[in-house]
Coordinates of C-alpha atoms and ligand atoms in Angstrom, one line a residue:
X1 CA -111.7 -33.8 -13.1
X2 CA -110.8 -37.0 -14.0
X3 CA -114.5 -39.4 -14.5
X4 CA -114.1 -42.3 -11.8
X5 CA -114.2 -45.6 -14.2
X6 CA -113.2 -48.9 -14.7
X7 CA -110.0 -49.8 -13.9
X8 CA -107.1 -50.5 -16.5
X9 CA -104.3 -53.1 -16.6
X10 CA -100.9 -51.7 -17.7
X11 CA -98.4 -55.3 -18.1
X12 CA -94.8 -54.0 -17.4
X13 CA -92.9 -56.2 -19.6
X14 CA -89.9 -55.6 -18.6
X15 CA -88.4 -58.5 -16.5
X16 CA -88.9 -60.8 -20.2
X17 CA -85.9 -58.6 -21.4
X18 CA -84.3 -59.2 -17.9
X19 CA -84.2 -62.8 -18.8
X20 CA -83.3 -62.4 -22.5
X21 CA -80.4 -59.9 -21.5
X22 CA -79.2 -63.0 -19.0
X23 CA -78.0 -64.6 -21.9
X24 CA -77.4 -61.9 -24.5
X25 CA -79.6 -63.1 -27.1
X26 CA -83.2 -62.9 -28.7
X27 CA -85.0 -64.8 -26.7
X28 CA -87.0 -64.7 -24.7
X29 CA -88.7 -61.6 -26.9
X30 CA -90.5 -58.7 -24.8
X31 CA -92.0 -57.9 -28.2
X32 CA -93.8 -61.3 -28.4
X33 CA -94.8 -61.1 -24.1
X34 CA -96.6 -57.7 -25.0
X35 CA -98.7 -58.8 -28.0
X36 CA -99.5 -62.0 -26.1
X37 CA -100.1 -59.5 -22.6
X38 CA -102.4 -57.2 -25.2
X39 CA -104.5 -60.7 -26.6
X40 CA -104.7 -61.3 -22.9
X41 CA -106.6 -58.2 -22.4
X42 CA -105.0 -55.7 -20.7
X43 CA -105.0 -52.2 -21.2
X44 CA -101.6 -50.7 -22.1
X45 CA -98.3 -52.2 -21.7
X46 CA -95.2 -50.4 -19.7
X47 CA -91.5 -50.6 -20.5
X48 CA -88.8 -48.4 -18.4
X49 CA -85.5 -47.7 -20.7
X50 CA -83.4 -47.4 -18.2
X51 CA -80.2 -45.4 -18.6
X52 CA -77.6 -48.6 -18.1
X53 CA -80.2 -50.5 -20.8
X54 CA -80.0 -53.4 -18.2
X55 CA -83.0 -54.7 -19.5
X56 CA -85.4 -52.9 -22.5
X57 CA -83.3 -52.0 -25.2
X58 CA -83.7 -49.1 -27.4
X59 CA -85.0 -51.4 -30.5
X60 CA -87.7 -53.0 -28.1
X61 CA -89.2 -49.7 -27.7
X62 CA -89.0 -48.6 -31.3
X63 CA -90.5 -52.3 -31.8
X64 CA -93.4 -51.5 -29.3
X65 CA -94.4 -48.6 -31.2
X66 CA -94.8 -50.3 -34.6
X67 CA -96.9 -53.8 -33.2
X68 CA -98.8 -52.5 -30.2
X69 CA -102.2 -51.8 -30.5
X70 CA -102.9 -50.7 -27.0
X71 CA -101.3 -47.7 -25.1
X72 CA -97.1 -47.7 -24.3
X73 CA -96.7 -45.8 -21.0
X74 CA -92.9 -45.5 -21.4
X75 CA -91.2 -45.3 -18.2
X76 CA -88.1 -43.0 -18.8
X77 CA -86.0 -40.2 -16.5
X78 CA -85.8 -37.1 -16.2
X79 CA -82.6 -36.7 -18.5
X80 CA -82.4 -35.1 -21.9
X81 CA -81.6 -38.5 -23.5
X82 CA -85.1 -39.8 -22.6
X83 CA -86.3 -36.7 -23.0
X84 CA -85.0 -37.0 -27.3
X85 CA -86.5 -40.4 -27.4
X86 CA -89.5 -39.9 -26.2
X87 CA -89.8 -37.2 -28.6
X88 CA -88.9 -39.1 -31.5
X89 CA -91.6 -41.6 -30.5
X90 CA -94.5 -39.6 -29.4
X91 CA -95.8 -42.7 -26.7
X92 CA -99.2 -42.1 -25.5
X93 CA -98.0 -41.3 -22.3
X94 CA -94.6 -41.0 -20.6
X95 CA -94.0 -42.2 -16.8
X96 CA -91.3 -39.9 -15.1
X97 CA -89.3 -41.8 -12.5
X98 CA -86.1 -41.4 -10.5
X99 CA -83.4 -43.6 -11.8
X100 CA -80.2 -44.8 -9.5
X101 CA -78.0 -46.9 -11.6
X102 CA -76.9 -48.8 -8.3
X103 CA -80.8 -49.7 -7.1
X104 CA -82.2 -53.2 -8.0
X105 CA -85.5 -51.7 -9.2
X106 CA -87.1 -48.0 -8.8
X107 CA -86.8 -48.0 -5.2
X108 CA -89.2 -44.3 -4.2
X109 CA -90.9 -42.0 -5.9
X110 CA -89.5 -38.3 -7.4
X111 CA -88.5 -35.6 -5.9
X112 CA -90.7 -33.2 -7.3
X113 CA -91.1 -30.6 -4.9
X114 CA -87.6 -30.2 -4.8
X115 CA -87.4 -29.6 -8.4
X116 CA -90.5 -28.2 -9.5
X117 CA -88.8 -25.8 -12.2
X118 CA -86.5 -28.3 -13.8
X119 CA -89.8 -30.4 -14.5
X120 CA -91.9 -28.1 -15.1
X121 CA -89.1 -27.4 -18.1
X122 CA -88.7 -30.8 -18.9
X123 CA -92.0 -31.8 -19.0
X124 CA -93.9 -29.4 -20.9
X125 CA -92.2 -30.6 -24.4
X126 CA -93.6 -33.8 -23.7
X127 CA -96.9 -32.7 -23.1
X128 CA -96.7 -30.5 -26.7
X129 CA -95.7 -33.4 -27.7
X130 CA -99.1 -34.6 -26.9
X131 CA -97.8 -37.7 -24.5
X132 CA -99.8 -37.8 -21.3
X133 CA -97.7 -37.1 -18.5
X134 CA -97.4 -39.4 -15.2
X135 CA -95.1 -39.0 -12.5
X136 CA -94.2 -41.8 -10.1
X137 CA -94.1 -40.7 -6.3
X138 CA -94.8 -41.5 -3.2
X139 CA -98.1 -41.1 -1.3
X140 CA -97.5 -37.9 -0.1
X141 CA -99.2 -34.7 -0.4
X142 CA -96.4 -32.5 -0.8
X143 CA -95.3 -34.5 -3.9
X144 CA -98.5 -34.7 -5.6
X145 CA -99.0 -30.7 -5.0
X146 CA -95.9 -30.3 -7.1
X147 CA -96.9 -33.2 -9.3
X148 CA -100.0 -30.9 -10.1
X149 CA -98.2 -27.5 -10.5
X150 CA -95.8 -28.4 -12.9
X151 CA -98.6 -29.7 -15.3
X152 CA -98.4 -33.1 -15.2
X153 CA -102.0 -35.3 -15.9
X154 CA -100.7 -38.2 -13.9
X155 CA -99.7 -39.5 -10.9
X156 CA -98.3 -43.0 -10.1
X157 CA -98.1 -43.3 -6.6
X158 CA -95.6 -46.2 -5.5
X159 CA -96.9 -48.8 -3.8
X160 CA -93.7 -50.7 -3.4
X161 CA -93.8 -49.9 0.7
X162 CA -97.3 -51.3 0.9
X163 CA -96.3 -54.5 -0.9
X164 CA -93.1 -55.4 1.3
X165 CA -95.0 -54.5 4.3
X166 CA -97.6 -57.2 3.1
X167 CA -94.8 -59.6 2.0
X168 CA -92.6 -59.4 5.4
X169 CA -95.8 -60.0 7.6
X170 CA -95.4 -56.3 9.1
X171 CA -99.4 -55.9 8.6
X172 CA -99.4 -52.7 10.6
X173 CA -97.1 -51.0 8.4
X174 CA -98.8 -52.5 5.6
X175 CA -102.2 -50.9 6.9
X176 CA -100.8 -47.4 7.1
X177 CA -98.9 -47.6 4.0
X178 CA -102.7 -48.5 2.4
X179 CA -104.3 -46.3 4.2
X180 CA -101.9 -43.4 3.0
X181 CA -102.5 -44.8 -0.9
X182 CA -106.0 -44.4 -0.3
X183 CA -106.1 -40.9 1.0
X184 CA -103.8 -39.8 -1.4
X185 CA -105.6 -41.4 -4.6
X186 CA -108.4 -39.3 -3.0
X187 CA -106.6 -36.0 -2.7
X188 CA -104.9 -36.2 -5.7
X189 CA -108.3 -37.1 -8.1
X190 CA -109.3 -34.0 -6.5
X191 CA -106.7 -32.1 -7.7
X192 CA -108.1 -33.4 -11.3
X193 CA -104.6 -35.6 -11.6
X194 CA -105.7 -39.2 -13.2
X195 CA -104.3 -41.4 -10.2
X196 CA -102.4 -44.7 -11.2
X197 CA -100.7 -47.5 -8.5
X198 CA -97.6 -49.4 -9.3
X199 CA -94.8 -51.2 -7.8
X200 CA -94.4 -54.9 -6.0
X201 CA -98.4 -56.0 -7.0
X202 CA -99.0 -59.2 -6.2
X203 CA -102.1 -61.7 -6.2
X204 CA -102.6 -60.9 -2.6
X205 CA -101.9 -57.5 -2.2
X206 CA -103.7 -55.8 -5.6
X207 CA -107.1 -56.0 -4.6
X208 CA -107.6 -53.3 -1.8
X209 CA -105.7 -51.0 -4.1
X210 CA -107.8 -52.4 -7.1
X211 CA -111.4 -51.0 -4.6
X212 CA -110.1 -47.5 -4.4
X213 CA -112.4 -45.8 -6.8
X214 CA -110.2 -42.9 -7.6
X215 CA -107.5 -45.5 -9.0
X216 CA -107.6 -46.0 -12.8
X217 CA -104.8 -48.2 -13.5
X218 CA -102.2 -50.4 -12.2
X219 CA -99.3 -50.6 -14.1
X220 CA -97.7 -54.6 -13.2
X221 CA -94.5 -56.2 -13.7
X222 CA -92.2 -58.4 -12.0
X223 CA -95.1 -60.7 -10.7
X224 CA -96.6 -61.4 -13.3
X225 CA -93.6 -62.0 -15.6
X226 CA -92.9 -64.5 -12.5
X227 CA -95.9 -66.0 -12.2
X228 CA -96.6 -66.8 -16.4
X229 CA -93.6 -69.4 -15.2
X230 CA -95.7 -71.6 -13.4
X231 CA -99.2 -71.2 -15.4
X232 CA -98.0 -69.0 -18.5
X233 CA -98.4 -65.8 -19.5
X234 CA -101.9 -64.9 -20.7
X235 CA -103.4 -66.9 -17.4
X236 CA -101.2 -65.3 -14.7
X237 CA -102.8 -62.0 -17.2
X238 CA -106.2 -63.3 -16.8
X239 CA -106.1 -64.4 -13.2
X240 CA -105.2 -60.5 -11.9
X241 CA -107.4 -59.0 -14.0
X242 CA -109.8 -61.0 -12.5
X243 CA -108.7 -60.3 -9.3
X244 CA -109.1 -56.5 -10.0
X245 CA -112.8 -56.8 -11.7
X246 CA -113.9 -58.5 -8.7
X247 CA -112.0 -55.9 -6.1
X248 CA -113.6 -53.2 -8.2
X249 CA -117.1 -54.9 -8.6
Ligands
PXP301 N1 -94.7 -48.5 -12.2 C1 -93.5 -47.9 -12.2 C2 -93.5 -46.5 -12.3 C3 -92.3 -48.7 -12.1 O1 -91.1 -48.1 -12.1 C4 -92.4 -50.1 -12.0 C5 -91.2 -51.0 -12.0 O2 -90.5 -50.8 -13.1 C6 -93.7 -50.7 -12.1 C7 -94.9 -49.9 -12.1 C8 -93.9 -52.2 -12.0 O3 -93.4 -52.7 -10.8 P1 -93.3 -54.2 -10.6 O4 -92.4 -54.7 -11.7 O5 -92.8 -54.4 -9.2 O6 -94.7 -54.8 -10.7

C-alpha cells in the first residue's frame, strides 16, 4: 500500500498554451511557465495533449521532456496516437482521461468499468514502459474497482463537481460531493491505488481536499494560470502551496 505522506503539487500548465494558441504565436511559452512553476516549488508539472491540439502542442511536450527536472504527468487518451507518443517519451507517469472534442474542458471521469479489457490492453504497454499509470474518474466505487483491476497505480478522482458546487453557492451539493472524495480517497488507498484530486481547485475550495490524508497530490491548472495574472506566476504557486501545507499540517 501506498505510505500516507506529504502532499505534492502537480501545476497543469496548460491554459499558458491556451493563451499563446489565441494568437498563433510563441508567446506566451508553456515551456518558460513550467520551469518558473518547478523554481516555484512544486512537484511535477501536468500537460493534456489533447487530440484537436487546442492548446499543448506536440513540440511543448517533447520540450518538457528535455528541460524539466521534476515529474511530467502527461495527460493523454485512451487512443493509439497517445498511446505511440507516450511511448516514444517514456513520461514518469501518464494520466488516462476521456476526451470529447466538443467539451470545454474534461468534463467526468472514465468509463472504466465499461471497458475494463480495452484498458487493461492499452495500458499495460505503458506500464512496461515503466510510466506510472493514473486514471481520472469519478468518486465512485465501481470505477475505482476497475481502476484497480486493470493494473493501473493511480487514480485521479475529479473534483470538478465539488468545485462548481462550491463556486455556484449550492453548499449542500458541495458537501456531498466532498464527502464522496473523502470516502473514496479512503477506499481506494486501501485498494493500494496512490490517490490524486484534480479538476476546478481553487484558493477556497483546495484545502478540505488538501486534509484528506490518503491524497498525495493535486494536479492544478486553470486557476492558477488565472490567478499568476493578478500577482504572477511563482506567488499564485506559492500562495496554494501554502494553502495545502497548512490544510495538511
Ligand atoms: N487533472 C486532470 C486529469 C485534468 O484533466 C485537468 C484539466 O486538464 C486537471 C487536473 C486540472 O484542472 P484545472 O485546470 O481545472 O485545475
Amino acid at each position: 500500500m501506498t505510505p500516507l505522506g506529504s502532499l505534492r503539487l502537480g501545476v497543469n500548465i496548460d491554459h499558458v498554451a491556451t493563451v499563446r494558441n489565441a494568437r498563433g504565436g510563441d508567446t506566451p511559452d508553456p515551456l518558460r511557465a513550467a520551469l518558473m512553476a518547478q523554481e516555484a516549488g512544486c512537484d511535477g508539472i501536468t500537460a493534456h495533449l489533447r487530440e484537436d491540439r487546442r492548446h499543448i502542442s506536440d513540440a511543448d511536450i517533447e520540450g518538457l521532456m528535455e528541460v524539466l527536472n521534476v515529474p511530467l504527468n502527461f495527460e493523454m487518451a485512451a487512443t493509439e496516437e497517445m498511446q505511440q507518443i507516450a511511448l516514444r517519451h517514456r513520461p514518469h507517469a501518464v494520466c488516462i482521461v476521456p476526451e470529447k472534442r466538443e467539451e470545454r474542458t474534461t468534463e467526468g471521469g472514465l468509463e472504466v468499468a465499461r471497458e475494463e479489457n480495452k484498458l487493461a490492453h492499452f495500458i499495460a504497454p505503458l506500464r512496461d514502459a515503466g510510466c506510472r499509470v493514473s486514471i481520472f474518474i469519478g468518486a465512485d466505487q465501481r470505477q475505482i474497482e476497475a481502476a484497480h483491476r486493470i493494473g493501473a497505480q493511480v487514480i485521479e478522482l475529479h473534483s470538478g463537481a465539488y468545485c462548481d458546487a462550491h463556486h455556484e453557492g449550492r453548499f449542500d451539493d458541495r458537501d456531498r460531493e466532498l464527502e464522496a472524495l473523502r470516502e473514496m480517497s479512503a477506499f481506494a488507498h486501501g485498494l493500494g491505488l496512490e490517490v490524486h484530486v484534480g479538476h476546478g481547485l481553487t484558493y477556497e475550495t483546495v484545502q478540505p481536499v488538501a486534509a484528506f490524508p490518503e491524497v498525495m497530490e493535486l494536479n492544478i491548472g486553470h486557476f492558477l494560470i488565472g490567478e499568476a495574472i493578478f500577482r504572477g506566476l511563482q506567488p499564485a504557486i506559492a500562495e496554494m502551496r501554502r494553502l495545502m501545507d497548512d490544510a495538511r499540517g
